[in-house]
mmCIF file of C-alpha atoms in Angstrom:
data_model
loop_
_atom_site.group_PDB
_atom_site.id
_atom_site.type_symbol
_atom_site.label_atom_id
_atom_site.label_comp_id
_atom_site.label_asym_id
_atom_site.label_seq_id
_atom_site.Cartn_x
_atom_site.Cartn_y
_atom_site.Cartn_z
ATOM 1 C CA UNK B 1069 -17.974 5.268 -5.917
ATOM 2 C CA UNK B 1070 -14.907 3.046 -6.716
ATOM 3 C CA UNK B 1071 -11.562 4.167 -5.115
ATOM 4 C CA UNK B 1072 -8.693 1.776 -7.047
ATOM 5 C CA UNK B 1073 -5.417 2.352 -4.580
ATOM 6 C CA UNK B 1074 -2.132 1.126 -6.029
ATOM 7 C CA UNK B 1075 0.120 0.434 -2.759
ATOM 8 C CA UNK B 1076 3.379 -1.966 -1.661
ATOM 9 C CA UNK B 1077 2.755 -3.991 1.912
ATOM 10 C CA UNK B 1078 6.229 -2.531 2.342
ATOM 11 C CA UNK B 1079 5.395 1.305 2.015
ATOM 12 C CA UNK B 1080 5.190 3.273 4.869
ATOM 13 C CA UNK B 1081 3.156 5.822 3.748
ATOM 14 C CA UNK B 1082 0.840 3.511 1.854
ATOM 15 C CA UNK B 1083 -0.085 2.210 5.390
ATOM 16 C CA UNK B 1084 -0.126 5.556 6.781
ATOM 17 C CA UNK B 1085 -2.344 6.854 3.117
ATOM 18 C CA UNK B 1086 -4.726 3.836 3.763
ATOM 19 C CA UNK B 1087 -5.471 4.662 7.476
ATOM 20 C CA UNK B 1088 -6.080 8.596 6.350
ATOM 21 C CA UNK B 1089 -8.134 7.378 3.761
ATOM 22 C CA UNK B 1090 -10.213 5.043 6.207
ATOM 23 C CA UNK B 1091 -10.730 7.759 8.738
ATOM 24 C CA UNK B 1092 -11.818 10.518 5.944
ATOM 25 C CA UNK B 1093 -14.718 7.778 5.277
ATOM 26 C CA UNK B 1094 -15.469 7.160 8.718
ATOM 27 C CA UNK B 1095 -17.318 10.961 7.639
ATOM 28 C CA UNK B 1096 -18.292 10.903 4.284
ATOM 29 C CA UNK B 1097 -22.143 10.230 4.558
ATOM 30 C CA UNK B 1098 -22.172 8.283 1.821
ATOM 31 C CA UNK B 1099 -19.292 5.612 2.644
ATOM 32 C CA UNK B 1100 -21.401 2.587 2.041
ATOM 33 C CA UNK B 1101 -21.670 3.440 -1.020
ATOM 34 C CA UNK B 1102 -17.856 3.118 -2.085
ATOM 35 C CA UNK B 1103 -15.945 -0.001 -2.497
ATOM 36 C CA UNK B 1104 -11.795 -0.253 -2.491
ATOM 37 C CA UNK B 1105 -10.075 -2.297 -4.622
ATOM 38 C CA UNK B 1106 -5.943 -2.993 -4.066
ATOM 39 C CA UNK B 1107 -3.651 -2.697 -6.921
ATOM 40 C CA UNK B 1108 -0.463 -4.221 -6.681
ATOM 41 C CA UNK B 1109 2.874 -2.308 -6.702
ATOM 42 C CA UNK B 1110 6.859 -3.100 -6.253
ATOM 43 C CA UNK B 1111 8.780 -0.834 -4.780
ATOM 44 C CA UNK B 1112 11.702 -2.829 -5.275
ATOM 45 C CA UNK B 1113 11.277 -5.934 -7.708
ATOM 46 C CA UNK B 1114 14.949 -6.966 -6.962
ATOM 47 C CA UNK B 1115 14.548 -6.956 -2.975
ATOM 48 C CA UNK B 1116 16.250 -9.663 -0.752
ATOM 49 C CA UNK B 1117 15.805 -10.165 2.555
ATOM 50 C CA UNK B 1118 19.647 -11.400 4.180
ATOM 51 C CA UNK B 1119 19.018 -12.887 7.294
ATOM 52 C CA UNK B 1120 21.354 -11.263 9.880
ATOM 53 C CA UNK B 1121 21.385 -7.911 8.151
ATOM 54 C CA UNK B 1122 18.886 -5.157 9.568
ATOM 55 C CA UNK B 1123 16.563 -2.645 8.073
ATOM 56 C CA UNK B 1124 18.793 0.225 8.232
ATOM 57 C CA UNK B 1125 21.809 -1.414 7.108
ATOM 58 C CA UNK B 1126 20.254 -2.727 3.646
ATOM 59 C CA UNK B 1127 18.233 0.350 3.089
ATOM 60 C CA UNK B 1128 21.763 2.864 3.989
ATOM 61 C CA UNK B 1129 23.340 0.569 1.551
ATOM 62 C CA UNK B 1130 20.557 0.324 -1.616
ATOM 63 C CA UNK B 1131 19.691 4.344 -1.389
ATOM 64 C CA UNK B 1132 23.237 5.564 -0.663
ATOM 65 C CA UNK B 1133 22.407 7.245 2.435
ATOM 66 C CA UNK B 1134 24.307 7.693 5.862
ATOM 67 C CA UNK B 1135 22.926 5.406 8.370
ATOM 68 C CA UNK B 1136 22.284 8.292 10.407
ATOM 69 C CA UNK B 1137 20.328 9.570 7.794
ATOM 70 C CA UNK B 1138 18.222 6.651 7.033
ATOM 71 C CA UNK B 1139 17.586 6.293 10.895
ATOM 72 C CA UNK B 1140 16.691 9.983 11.141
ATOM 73 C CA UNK B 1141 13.702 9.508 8.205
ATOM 74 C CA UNK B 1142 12.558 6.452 9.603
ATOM 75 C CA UNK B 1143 11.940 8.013 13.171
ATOM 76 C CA UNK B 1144 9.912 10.951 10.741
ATOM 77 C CA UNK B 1145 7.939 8.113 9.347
ATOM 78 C CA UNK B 1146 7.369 6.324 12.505
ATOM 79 C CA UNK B 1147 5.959 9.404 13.861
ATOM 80 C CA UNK B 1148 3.922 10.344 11.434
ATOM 81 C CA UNK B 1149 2.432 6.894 11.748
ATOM 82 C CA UNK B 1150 2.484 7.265 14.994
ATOM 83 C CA UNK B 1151 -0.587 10.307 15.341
ATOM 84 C CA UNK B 1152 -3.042 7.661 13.451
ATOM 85 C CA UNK B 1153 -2.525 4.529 15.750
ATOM 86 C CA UNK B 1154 -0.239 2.983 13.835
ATOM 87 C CA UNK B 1155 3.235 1.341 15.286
ATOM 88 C CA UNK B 1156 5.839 1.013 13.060
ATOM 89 C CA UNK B 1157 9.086 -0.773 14.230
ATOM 90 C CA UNK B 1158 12.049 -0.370 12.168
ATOM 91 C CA UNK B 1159 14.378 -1.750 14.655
ATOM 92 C CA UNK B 1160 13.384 -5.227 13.474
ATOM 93 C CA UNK B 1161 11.583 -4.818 10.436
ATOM 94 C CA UNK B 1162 12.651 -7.206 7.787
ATOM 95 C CA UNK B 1163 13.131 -6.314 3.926
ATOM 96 C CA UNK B 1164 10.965 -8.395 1.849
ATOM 97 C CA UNK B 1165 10.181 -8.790 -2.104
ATOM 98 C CA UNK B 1166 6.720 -8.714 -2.206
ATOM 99 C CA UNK B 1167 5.717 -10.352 -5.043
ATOM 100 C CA UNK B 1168 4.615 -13.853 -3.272
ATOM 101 C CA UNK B 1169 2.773 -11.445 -1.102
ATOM 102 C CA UNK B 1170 0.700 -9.816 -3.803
ATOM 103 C CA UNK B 1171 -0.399 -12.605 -5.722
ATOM 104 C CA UNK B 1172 -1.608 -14.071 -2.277
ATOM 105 C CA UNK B 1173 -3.206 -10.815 -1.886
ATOM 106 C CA UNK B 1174 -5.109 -11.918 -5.482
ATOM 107 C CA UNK B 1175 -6.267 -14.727 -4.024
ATOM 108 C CA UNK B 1176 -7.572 -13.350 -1.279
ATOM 109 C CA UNK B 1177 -9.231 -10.483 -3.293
ATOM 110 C CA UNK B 1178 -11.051 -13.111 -5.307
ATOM 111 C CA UNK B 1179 -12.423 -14.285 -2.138
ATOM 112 C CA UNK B 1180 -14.090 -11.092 -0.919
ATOM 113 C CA UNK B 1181 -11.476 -10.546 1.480
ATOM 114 C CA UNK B 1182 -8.634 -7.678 -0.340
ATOM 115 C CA UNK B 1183 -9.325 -5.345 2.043
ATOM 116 C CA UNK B 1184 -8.822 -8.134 5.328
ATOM 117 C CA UNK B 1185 -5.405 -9.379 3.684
ATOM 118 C CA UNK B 1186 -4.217 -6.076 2.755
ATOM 119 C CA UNK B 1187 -4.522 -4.669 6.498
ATOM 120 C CA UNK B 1188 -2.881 -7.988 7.820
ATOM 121 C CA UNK B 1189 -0.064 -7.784 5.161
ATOM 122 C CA UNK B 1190 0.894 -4.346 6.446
ATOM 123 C CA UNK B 1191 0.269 -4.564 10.219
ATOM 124 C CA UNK B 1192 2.396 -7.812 9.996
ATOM 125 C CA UNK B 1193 5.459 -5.991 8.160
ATOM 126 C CA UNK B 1194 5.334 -2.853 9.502
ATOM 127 C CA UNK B 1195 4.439 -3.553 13.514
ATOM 128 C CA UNK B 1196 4.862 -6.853 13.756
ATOM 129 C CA UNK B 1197 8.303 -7.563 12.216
ATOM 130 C CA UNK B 1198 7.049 -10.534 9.875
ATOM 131 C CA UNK B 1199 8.915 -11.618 6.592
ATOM 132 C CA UNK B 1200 6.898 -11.125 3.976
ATOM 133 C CA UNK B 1201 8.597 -13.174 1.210
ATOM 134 C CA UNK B 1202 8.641 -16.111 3.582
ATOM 135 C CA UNK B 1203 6.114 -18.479 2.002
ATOM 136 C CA UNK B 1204 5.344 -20.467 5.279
ATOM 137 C CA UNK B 1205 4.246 -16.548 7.156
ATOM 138 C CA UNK B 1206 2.384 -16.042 4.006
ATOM 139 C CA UNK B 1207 0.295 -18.952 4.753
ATOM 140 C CA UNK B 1208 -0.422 -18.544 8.248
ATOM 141 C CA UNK B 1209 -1.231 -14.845 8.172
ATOM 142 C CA UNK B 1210 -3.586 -15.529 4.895
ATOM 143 C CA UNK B 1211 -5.320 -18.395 7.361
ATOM 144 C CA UNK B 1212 -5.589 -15.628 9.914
ATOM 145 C CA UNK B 1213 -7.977 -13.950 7.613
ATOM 146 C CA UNK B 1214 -9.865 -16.839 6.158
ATOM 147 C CA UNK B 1215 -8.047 -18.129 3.236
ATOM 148 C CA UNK B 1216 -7.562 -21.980 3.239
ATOM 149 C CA UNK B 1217 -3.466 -22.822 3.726
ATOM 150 C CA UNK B 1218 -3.940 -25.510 1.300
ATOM 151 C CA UNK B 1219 -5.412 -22.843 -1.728
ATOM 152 C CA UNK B 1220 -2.335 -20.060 -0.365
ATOM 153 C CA UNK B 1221 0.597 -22.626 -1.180
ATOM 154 C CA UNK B 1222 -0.780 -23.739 -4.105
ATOM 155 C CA UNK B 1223 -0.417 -20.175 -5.375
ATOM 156 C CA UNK B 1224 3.156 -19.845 -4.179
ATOM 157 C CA UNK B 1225 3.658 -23.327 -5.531
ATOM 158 C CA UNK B 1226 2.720 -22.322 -8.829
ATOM 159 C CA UNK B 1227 2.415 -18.963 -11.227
ATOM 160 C CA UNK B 1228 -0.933 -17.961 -10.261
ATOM 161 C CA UNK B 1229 -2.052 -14.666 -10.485
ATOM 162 C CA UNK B 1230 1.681 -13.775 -11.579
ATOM 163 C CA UNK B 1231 0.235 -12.298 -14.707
ATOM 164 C CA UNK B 1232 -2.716 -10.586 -12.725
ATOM 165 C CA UNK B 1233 0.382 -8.584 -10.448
ATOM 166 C CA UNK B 1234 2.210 -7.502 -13.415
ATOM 167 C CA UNK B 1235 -1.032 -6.569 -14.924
ATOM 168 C CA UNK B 1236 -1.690 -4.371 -12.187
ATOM 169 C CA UNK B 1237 1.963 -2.631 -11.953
ATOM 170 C CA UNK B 1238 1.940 -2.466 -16.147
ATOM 171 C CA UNK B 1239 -1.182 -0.309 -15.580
ATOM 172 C CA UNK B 1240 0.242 1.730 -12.909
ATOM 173 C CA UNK B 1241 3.090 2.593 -15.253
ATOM 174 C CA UNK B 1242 0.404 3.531 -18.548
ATOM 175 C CA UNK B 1243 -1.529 5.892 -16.367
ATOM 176 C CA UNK B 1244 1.981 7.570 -14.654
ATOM 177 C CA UNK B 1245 2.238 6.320 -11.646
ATOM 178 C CA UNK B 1246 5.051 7.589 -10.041
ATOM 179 C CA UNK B 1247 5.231 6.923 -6.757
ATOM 180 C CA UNK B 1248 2.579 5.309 -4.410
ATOM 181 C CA UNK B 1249 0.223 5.213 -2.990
ATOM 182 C CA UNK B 1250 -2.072 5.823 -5.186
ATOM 183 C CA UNK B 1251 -5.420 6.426 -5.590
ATOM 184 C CA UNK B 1252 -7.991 6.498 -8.560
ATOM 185 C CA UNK B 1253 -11.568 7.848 -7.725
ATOM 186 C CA UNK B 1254 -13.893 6.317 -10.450
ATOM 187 C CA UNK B 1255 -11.270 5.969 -12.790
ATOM 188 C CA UNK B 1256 -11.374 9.691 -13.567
ATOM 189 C CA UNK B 1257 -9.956 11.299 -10.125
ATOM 190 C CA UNK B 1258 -6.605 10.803 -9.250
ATOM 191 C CA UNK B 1259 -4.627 11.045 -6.032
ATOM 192 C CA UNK B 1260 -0.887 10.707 -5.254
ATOM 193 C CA UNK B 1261 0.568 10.084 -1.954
ATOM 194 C CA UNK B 1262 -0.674 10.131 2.093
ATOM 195 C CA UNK B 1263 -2.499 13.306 1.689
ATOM 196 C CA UNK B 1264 -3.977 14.431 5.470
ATOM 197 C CA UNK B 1265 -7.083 13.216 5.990
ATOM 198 C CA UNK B 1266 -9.479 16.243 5.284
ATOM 199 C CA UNK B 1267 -8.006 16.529 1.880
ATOM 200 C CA UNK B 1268 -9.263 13.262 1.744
ATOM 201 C CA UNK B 1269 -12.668 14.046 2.826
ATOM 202 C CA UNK B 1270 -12.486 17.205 -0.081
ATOM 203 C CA UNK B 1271 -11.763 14.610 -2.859
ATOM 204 C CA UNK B 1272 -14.166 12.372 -1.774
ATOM 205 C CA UNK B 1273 -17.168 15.136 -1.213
ATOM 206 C CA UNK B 1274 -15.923 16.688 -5.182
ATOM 207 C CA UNK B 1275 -15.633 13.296 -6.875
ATOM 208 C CA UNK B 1276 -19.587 12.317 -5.545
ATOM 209 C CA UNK B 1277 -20.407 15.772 -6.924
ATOM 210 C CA UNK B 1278 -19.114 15.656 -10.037
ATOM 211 C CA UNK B 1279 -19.006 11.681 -10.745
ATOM 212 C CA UNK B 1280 -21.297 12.464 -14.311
ATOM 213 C CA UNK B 1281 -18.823 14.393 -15.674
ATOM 214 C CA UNK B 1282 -16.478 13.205 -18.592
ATOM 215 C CA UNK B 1283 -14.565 10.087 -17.603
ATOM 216 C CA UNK B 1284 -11.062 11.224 -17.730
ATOM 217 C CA UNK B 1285 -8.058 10.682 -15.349
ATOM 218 C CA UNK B 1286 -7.711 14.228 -13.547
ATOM 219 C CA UNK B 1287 -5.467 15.333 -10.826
ATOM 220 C CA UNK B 1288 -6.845 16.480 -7.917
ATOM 221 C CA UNK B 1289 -5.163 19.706 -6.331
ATOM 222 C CA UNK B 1290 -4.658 20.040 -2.682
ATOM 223 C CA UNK B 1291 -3.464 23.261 -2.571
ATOM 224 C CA UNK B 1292 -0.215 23.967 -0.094
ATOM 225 C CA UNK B 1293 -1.066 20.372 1.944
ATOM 226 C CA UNK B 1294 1.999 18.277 1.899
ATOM 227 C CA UNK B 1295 2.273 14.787 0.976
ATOM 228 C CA UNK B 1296 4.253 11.449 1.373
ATOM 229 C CA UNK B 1297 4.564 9.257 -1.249
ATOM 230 C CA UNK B 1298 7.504 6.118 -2.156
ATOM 231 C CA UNK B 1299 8.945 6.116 -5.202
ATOM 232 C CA UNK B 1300 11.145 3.004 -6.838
ATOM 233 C CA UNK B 1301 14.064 5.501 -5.636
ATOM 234 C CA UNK B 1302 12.981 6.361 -2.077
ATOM 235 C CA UNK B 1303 10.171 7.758 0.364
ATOM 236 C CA UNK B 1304 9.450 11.233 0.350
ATOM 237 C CA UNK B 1305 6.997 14.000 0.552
ATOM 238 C CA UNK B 1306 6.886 17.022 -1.711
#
C-alpha cells in the first residue's frame, strides 16, 4: 500500500496528522507492507520571517485576528499536540517560507531518507524554535539526518528540485486539495485533515480490503469524527 501525504513543515496539524497516522500503523498487521511518500505544500508562498517580530504578532496581523484570539487557538493546537508526545512552542516559534525547506526535503527523498528529513523539519520548527528558511539551519539539520552539507547548499545555491515542489503543489491543486494534510491511499483513497487515530486504522484496514477495486480518487467518510486541517486561509477543524 502507498499512502502519498501532502503536508507544510509549518502545519500544526500536519505534524499532529503524521504522528496519528504513525501510531494507527504501529497496529495495522500489515504495516511493512506500506511505504509513505511526502508531497510538498505552501501554506503561505509569500511568508517572511522579520527578525524581532513573534509568532503571534505576524500571524494576528496576516489572518486578521485578535491576538487574544490567535493565542487562544494556538494553546488548542498545542494541546492537542500535546496527548501524542508532541511539544509545540509557539512562544518562540519562528515564521518561515518553506520553499528552501522542501526542495531540501527532495533531496533528501531521493536519498531514501523523506521520511528522516520530514520528522526533523517539523520537530525543529515546531519544538525546537528553528528557522526554517534559514539556509545555514537547513544544512545542519539535513547533516543531522545524513545528507552531505556540501550536496544541501548546492540545492539552495541553485534551482534544484524547484520544478519538482511546484510539481507537487500543482498536483495538489488538480486533485482539490484544499487544505492539508493530506493523504492519498493508493491513489484511489483520499483523506483530509488530522483525523484521530482509529479512523486511521478504519481507512487503512478498508483500503487493504478493497485495493482491486477501480482506481479512482474516493473520499473516505469518517462519520461524526472531527478533524483539523490548514488551509492557505487558516487552521481549522470542521
Amino acid at each position: 500500500m502507498k499512502i502519498e501525504v501532502w503536508s507544510d513543515f509549518v502545519c500544526p496539524f500536519c505534524y499532529i496528522g503524521k504522528r496519528r497516522l504513525e501510531k494507527a500503523l504501529d497496529h495495522f498487521e500489515q504495516s511493512n507492507e506500506v511505504t509513505i511518500e511526502y508531497k510538498s505544500y505552501q501554506l503561505d508562498p509569500n511568508a517572511k520571517h522579520i527578525p524581532g517580530k513573534n509568532f503571534y504578532d505576524t500571524f494576528s496581523e496576516l489572518k486578521g485576528m485578535p491576538l487574544d484570539q490567535v493565542k487562544n487557538m494556538n494553546q488548542q493546537v498545542k494541546e492537542q499536540a500535546s496527548e501524542i508526545g508532541l511539544d509545540y512552542n509557539f512562544d518562540d516559534m519562528k515564521y518561515s517560507n518553506t520553499f528552501d525547506a522542501h526542495r531540501v526535503a527532495k533531496l533528501a527523498t531521493k536519498q531514501n531518507k523523506g521520511k528522516e528529513i520530514t520528522e526533523r523539519f517539523l520537530h525543529a520548527y515546531f519544538t525546537e524554535s528553528e528557522l526554517l528558511s534559514d539556509h545555514q539551519t537547513l544544512i545542519r539539520l539535513a547533516e543531522e539526518v545524513g545528507l552531505t552539507p556540501s550536496e544541501v547548499e548546492e540545492v539552495l545555491n541553485t534551482e534544484k528540485f524547484t520544478n519538482r515542489v511546484n510539481e507537487d503543489i500543482d498536483i495538489a491543486r488538480q486533485i482539490g486539495v484544499q487544505g492539508v494534510p493530506f493523504f492519498v491511499f493508493n491513489e484511489k483513497y483520499a483523506v483530509s485533515g488530522a483525523q484521530p487515530e482509529e479512523v486511521f486504522h478504519e481507512v487503512l484496514t478498508k483500503v487493504w480490503e478493497e485495493e482491486k477495486q477501480n482506481p479512482v480518487l474516493k473520499t473516505i467518510h469518517t462519520g461524526n469524527s472531527k478533524t483539523s486541517f490548514c488551509t492557505d486561509e487558516d487552521c481549522g477543524g470542521e
